[in-house]
Amino acid sequence: QVQLVESGGGLVQPGGSLRLSCAASGSIFSIAAMGWYRQAPGKQRELVATITSGGTTNYADSEKGRFTISRDNAKNTVYLQMNSLKPEDTAVYYCNADGRIASPFQRRFISWGQGTQVTVSS
């Protein structure tokens, strides 16, 4: 009922930048929080950053100071600006949304995007 579509991934050299976007669509009543997670080969999925509808942000220590998460509530879209990228940032990045659908009964939903590949390599 709610779908997330990520974009902006790709290949970038160490020290470069990428901007990821994720748009939520469907019968959405509200979204309390959106975030980015990533999963590298051989590792479990980990949190990158989250942002609430009120603008409260949370970052993982590994990327704090390099990444910036932002949100356009009107468009149900979340962004991740990634600067000073390192090879260890290479992973599939997944968008997440936690909210309530418009029907039935404003039921809570948690949705994930299909992921976008980010590769940092020279």
PDB file of N, CA and C in Angstrom, residues 13-65:
ATOM      1  N   GLN A  13      34.305   8.157  -6.329  1.00  0.00           N
ATOM      2  CA  GLN A  13      35.651   8.004  -5.795  1.00  0.00           C
ATOM      3  C   GLN A  13      35.707   8.389  -4.320  1.00  0.00           C
ATOM      4  N   PRO A  14      36.671   7.845  -3.591  1.00  0.00           N
ATOM      5  CA  PRO A  14      36.834   8.250  -2.193  1.00  0.00           C
ATOM      6  C   PRO A  14      36.961   9.765  -2.074  1.00  0.00           C
ATOM      7  N   GLY A  15      36.263  10.313  -1.095  1.00  0.00           N
ATOM      8  CA  GLY A  15      36.247  11.753  -0.909  1.00  0.00           C
ATOM      9  C   GLY A  15      35.146  12.452  -1.669  1.00  0.00           C
ATOM     10  N   GLY A  16      34.462  11.731  -2.519  1.00  0.00           N
ATOM     11  CA  GLY A  16      33.391  12.311  -3.303  1.00  0.00           C
ATOM     12  C   GLY A  16      32.090  12.394  -2.539  1.00  0.00           C
ATOM     13  N   SER A  17      31.059  12.821  -3.249  1.00  0.00           N
ATOM     14  CA  SER A  17      29.760  13.032  -2.630  1.00  0.00           C
ATOM     15  C   SER A  17      28.644  12.417  -3.461  1.00  0.00           C
ATOM     16  N   LEU A  18      27.588  12.049  -2.788  1.00  0.00           N
ATOM     17  CA  LEU A  18      26.368  11.579  -3.417  1.00  0.00           C
ATOM     18  C   LEU A  18      25.186  12.096  -2.626  1.00  0.00           C
ATOM     19  N   ARG A  19      24.077  12.260  -3.299  1.00  0.00           N
ATOM     20  CA  ARG A  19      22.841  12.662  -2.650  1.00  0.00           C
ATOM     21  C   ARG A  19      21.762  11.640  -2.986  1.00  0.00           C
ATOM     22  N   LEU A  20      21.288  10.954  -1.973  1.00  0.00           N
ATOM     23  CA  LEU A  20      20.243   9.964  -2.139  1.00  0.00           C
ATOM     24  C   LEU A  20      18.880  10.582  -1.863  1.00  0.00           C
ATOM     25  N   SER A  21      17.895  10.131  -2.605  1.00  0.00           N
ATOM     26  CA  SER A  21      16.530  10.586  -2.412  1.00  0.00           C
ATOM     27  C   SER A  21      15.617   9.385  -2.261  1.00  0.00           C
ATOM     28  N   CYS A  22      14.563   9.559  -1.500  1.00  0.00           N
ATOM     29  CA  CYS A  22      13.571   8.505  -1.317  1.00  0.00           C
ATOM     30  C   CYS A  22      12.198   9.143  -1.196  1.00  0.00           C
ATOM     31  N   ALA A  23      11.305   8.745  -2.066  1.00  0.00           N
ATOM     32  CA  ALA A  23       9.952   9.275  -2.064  1.00  0.00           C
ATOM     33  C   ALA A  23       8.960   8.181  -1.699  1.00  0.00           C
ATOM     34  N   ALA A  24       8.102   8.471  -0.752  1.00  0.00           N
ATOM     35  CA  ALA A  24       7.054   7.552  -0.345  1.00  0.00           C
ATOM     36  C   ALA A  24       5.763   7.900  -1.063  1.00  0.00           C
ATOM     37  N   SER A  25       5.063   6.880  -1.509  1.00  0.00           N
ATOM     38  CA  SER A  25       3.807   7.097  -2.208  1.00  0.00           C
ATOM     39  C   SER A  25       2.785   6.064  -1.770  1.00  0.00           C
ATOM     40  N   GLY A  26       1.524   6.391  -1.962  1.00  0.00           N
ATOM     41  CA  GLY A  26       0.437   5.518  -1.573  1.00  0.00           C
ATOM     42  C   GLY A  26      -0.579   6.256  -0.728  1.00  0.00           C
ATOM     43  N   SER A  27      -1.442   5.488  -0.088  1.00  0.00           N
ATOM     44  CA  SER A  27      -2.480   6.071   0.761  1.00  0.00           C
ATOM     45  C   SER A  27      -1.898   6.365   2.137  1.00  0.00           C
ATOM     46  N   ILE A  28      -1.200   7.467   2.231  1.00  0.00           N
ATOM     47  CA  ILE A  28      -0.478   7.829   3.445  1.00  0.00           C
ATOM     48  C   ILE A  28      -1.236   8.895   4.218  1.00  0.00           C
ATOM     49  N   PHE A  29      -1.479   8.618   5.476  1.00  0.00           N
ATOM     50  CA  PHE A  29      -2.079   9.605   6.360  1.00  0.00           C
ATOM     51  C   PHE A  29      -1.003  10.486   6.986  1.00  0.00           C
ATOM     52  N   SER A  30       0.052   9.856   7.444  1.00  0.00           N
ATOM     53  CA  SER A  30       1.147  10.591   8.047  1.00  0.00           C
ATOM     54  C   SER A  30       2.377   9.698   8.104  1.00  0.00           C
ATOM     55  N   ILE A  31       3.528  10.337   8.216  1.00  0.00           N
ATOM     56  CA  ILE A  31       4.783   9.620   8.392  1.00  0.00           C
ATOM     57  C   ILE A  31       5.499  10.219   9.599  1.00  0.00           C
ATOM     58  N   ALA A  32       5.684   9.405  10.607  1.00  0.00           N
ATOM     59  CA  ALA A  32       6.317   9.883  11.830  1.00  0.00           C
ATOM     60  C   ALA A  32       7.821  10.038  11.678  1.00  0.00           C
ATOM     61  N   ALA A  33       8.415   9.117  10.932  1.00  0.00           N
ATOM     62  CA  ALA A  33       9.861   9.151  10.779  1.00  0.00           C
ATOM     63  C   ALA A  33      10.270   8.476   9.487  1.00  0.00           C
ATOM     64  N   MET A  34      11.364   8.937   8.934  1.00  0.00           N
ATOM     65  CA  MET A  34      11.972   8.306   7.780  1.00  0.00           C
ATOM     66  C   MET A  34      13.458   8.178   8.054  1.00  0.00           C
ATOM     67  N   GLY A  35      14.070   7.228   7.386  1.00  0.00           N
ATOM     68  CA  GLY A  35      15.479   7.032   7.642  1.00  0.00           C
ATOM     69  C   GLY A  35      16.176   6.262   6.551  1.00  0.00           C
ATOM     70  N   TRP A  36      17.475   6.160   6.734  1.00  0.00           N
ATOM     71  CA  TRP A  36      18.330   5.425   5.818  1.00  0.00           C
ATOM     72  C   TRP A  36      19.087   4.356   6.578  1.00  0.00           C
ATOM     73  N   TYR A  37      19.139   3.185   6.005  1.00  0.00           N
ATOM     74  CA  TYR A  37      19.907   2.071   6.519  1.00  0.00           C
ATOM     75  C   TYR A  37      20.783   1.547   5.386  1.00  0.00           C
ATOM     76  N   ARG A  38      21.810   0.812   5.741  1.00  0.00           N
ATOM     77  CA  ARG A  38      22.663   0.253   4.707  1.00  0.00           C
ATOM     78  C   ARG A  38      23.105  -1.154   5.088  1.00  0.00           C
ATOM     79  N   GLN A  39      23.435  -1.915   4.079  1.00  0.00           N
ATOM     80  CA  GLN A  39      23.887  -3.277   4.282  1.00  0.00           C
ATOM     81  C   GLN A  39      25.022  -3.576   3.321  1.00  0.00           C
ATOM     82  N   ALA A  40      26.172  -3.873   3.883  1.00  0.00           N
ATOM     83  CA  ALA A  40      27.338  -4.235   3.104  1.00  0.00           C
ATOM     84  C   ALA A  40      27.437  -5.753   3.021  1.00  0.00           C
ATOM     85  N   PRO A  41      28.141  -6.272   2.025  1.00  0.00           N
ATOM     86  CA  PRO A  41      28.295  -7.725   1.908  1.00  0.00           C
ATOM     87  C   PRO A  41      28.858  -8.346   3.170  1.00  0.00           C
ATOM     88  N   GLY A  42      28.212  -9.401   3.646  1.00  0.00           N
ATOM     89  CA  GLY A  42      28.664 -10.086   4.832  1.00  0.00           C
ATOM     90  C   GLY A  42      28.305  -9.423   6.136  1.00  0.00           C
ATOM     91  N   LYS A  43      27.570  -8.323   6.086  1.00  0.00           N
ATOM     92  CA  LYS A  43      27.186  -7.617   7.290  1.00  0.00           C
ATOM     93  C   LYS A  43      25.669  -7.490   7.374  1.00  0.00           C
ATOM     94  N   GLN A  44      25.191  -7.264   8.582  1.00  0.00           N
ATOM     95  CA  GLN A  44      23.765  -7.042   8.767  1.00  0.00           C
ATOM     96  C   GLN A  44      23.415  -5.593   8.464  1.00  0.00           C
ATOM     97  N   ARG A  45      22.155  -5.357   8.225  1.00  0.00           N
ATOM     98  CA  ARG A  45      21.706  -4.009   7.948  1.00  0.00           C
ATOM     99  C   ARG A  45      21.899  -3.121   9.176  1.00  0.00           C
ATOM    100  N   GLU A  46      22.394  -1.922   8.952  1.00  0.00           N
ATOM    101  CA  GLU A  46      22.657  -1.008  10.043  1.00  0.00           C
ATOM    102  C   GLU A  46      22.051   0.362   9.774  1.00  0.00           C
ATOM    103  N   LEU A  47      21.764   1.049  10.840  1.00  0.00           N
ATOM    104  CA  LEU A  47      21.194   2.385  10.744  1.00  0.00           C
ATOM    105  C   LEU A  47      22.248   3.376  10.274  1.00  0.00           C
ATOM    106  N   VAL A  48      21.842   4.266   9.386  1.00  0.00           N
ATOM    107  CA  VAL A  48      22.689   5.364   8.954  1.00  0.00           C
ATOM    108  C   VAL A  48      22.209   6.667   9.586  1.00  0.00           C
ATOM    109  N   ALA A  49      20.946   6.988   9.373  1.00  0.00           N
ATOM    110  CA  ALA A  49      20.383   8.208   9.928  1.00  0.00           C
ATOM    111  C   ALA A  49      18.871   8.147   9.870  1.00  0.00           C
ATOM    112  N   THR A  50      18.224   8.823  10.800  1.00  0.00           N
ATOM    113  CA  THR A  50      16.772   8.928  10.806  1.00  0.00           C
ATOM    114  C   THR A  50      16.373  10.369  11.078  1.00  0.00           C
ATOM    115  N   ILE A  51      15.156  10.693  10.687  1.00  0.00           N
ATOM    116  CA  ILE A  51      14.625  12.020  10.944  1.00  0.00           C
ATOM    117  C   ILE A  51      13.130  11.905  11.184  1.00  0.00           C
ATOM    118  N   THR A  52      12.637  12.580  12.206  1.00  0.00           N
ATOM    119  CA  THR A  52      11.221  12.571  12.522  1.00  0.00           C
ATOM    120  C   THR A  52      10.512  13.681  11.769  1.00  0.00           C
ATOM    121  N   SER A  53       9.194  13.649  11.829  1.00  0.00           N
ATOM    122  CA  SER A  53       8.414  14.693  11.180  1.00  0.00           C
ATOM    123  C   SER A  53       8.695  16.059  11.784  1.00  0.00           C
ATOM    124  N   GLY A  54       9.117  16.079  13.044  1.00  0.00           N
ATOM    125  CA  GLY A  54       9.446  17.323  13.706  1.00  0.00           C
ATOM    126  C   GLY A  54      10.854  17.809  13.449  1.00  0.00           C
ATOM    127  N   GLY A  55      11.650  17.017  12.746  1.00  0.00           N
ATOM    128  CA  GLY A  55      12.990  17.433  12.390  1.00  0.00           C
ATOM    129  C   GLY A  55      14.095  16.904  13.278  1.00  0.00           C
ATOM    130  N   THR A  56      13.766  16.062  14.239  1.00  0.00           N
ATOM    131  CA  THR A  56      14.787  15.477  15.096  1.00  0.00           C
ATOM    132  C   THR A  56      15.581  14.437  14.319  1.00  0.00           C
ATOM    133  N   THR A  57      16.894  14.550  14.349  1.00  0.00           N
ATOM    134  CA  THR A  57      17.756  13.650  13.591  1.00  0.00           C
ATOM    135  C   THR A  57      18.586  12.766  14.499  1.00  0.00           C
ATOM    136  N   ASN A  58      18.984  11.644  13.952  1.00  0.00           N
ATOM    137  CA  ASN A  58      19.840  10.710  14.651  1.00  0.00           C
ATOM    138  C   ASN A  58      20.796  10.101  13.634  1.00  0.00           C
ATOM    139  N   TYR A  59      22.083  10.086  13.966  1.00  0.00           N
ATOM    140  CA  TYR A  59      23.103   9.577  13.063  1.00  0.00           C
ATOM    141  C   TYR A  59      23.918   8.487  13.724  1.00  0.00           C
ATOM    142  N   ALA A  60      24.351   7.550  12.921  1.00  0.00           N
ATOM    143  CA  ALA A  60      25.311   6.569  13.397  1.00  0.00           C
ATOM    144  C   ALA A  60      26.673   7.238  13.561  1.00  0.00           C
ATOM    145  N   ASP A  61      27.447   6.768  14.523  1.00  0.00           N
ATOM    146  CA  ASP A  61      28.740   7.381  14.797  1.00  0.00           C
ATOM    147  C   ASP A  61      29.683   7.317  13.598  1.00  0.00           C
ATOM    148  N   SER A  62      29.574   6.271  12.811  1.00  0.00           N
ATOM    149  CA  SER A  62      30.492   6.068  11.706  1.00  0.00           C
ATOM    150  C   SER A  62      30.379   7.132  10.624  1.00  0.00           C
ATOM    151  N   GLU A  63      29.234   7.769  10.519  1.00  0.00           N
ATOM    152  CA  GLU A  63      29.035   8.760   9.465  1.00  0.00           C
ATOM    153  C   GLU A  63      28.706  10.151   9.990  1.00  0.00           C
ATOM    154  N   LYS A  64      28.684  10.301  11.295  1.00  0.00           N
ATOM    155  CA  LYS A  64      28.369  11.597  11.892  1.00  0.00           C
ATOM    156  C   LYS A  64      29.394  12.642  11.444  1.00  0.00           C
ATOM    157  N   GLY A  65      28.890  13.772  10.981  1.00  0.00           N
ATOM    158  CA  GLY A  65      29.749  14.833  10.503  1.00  0.00           C
ATOM    159  C   GLY A  65      29.987  14.799   9.015  1.00  0.00           C
TER     160      GLY A  65
END
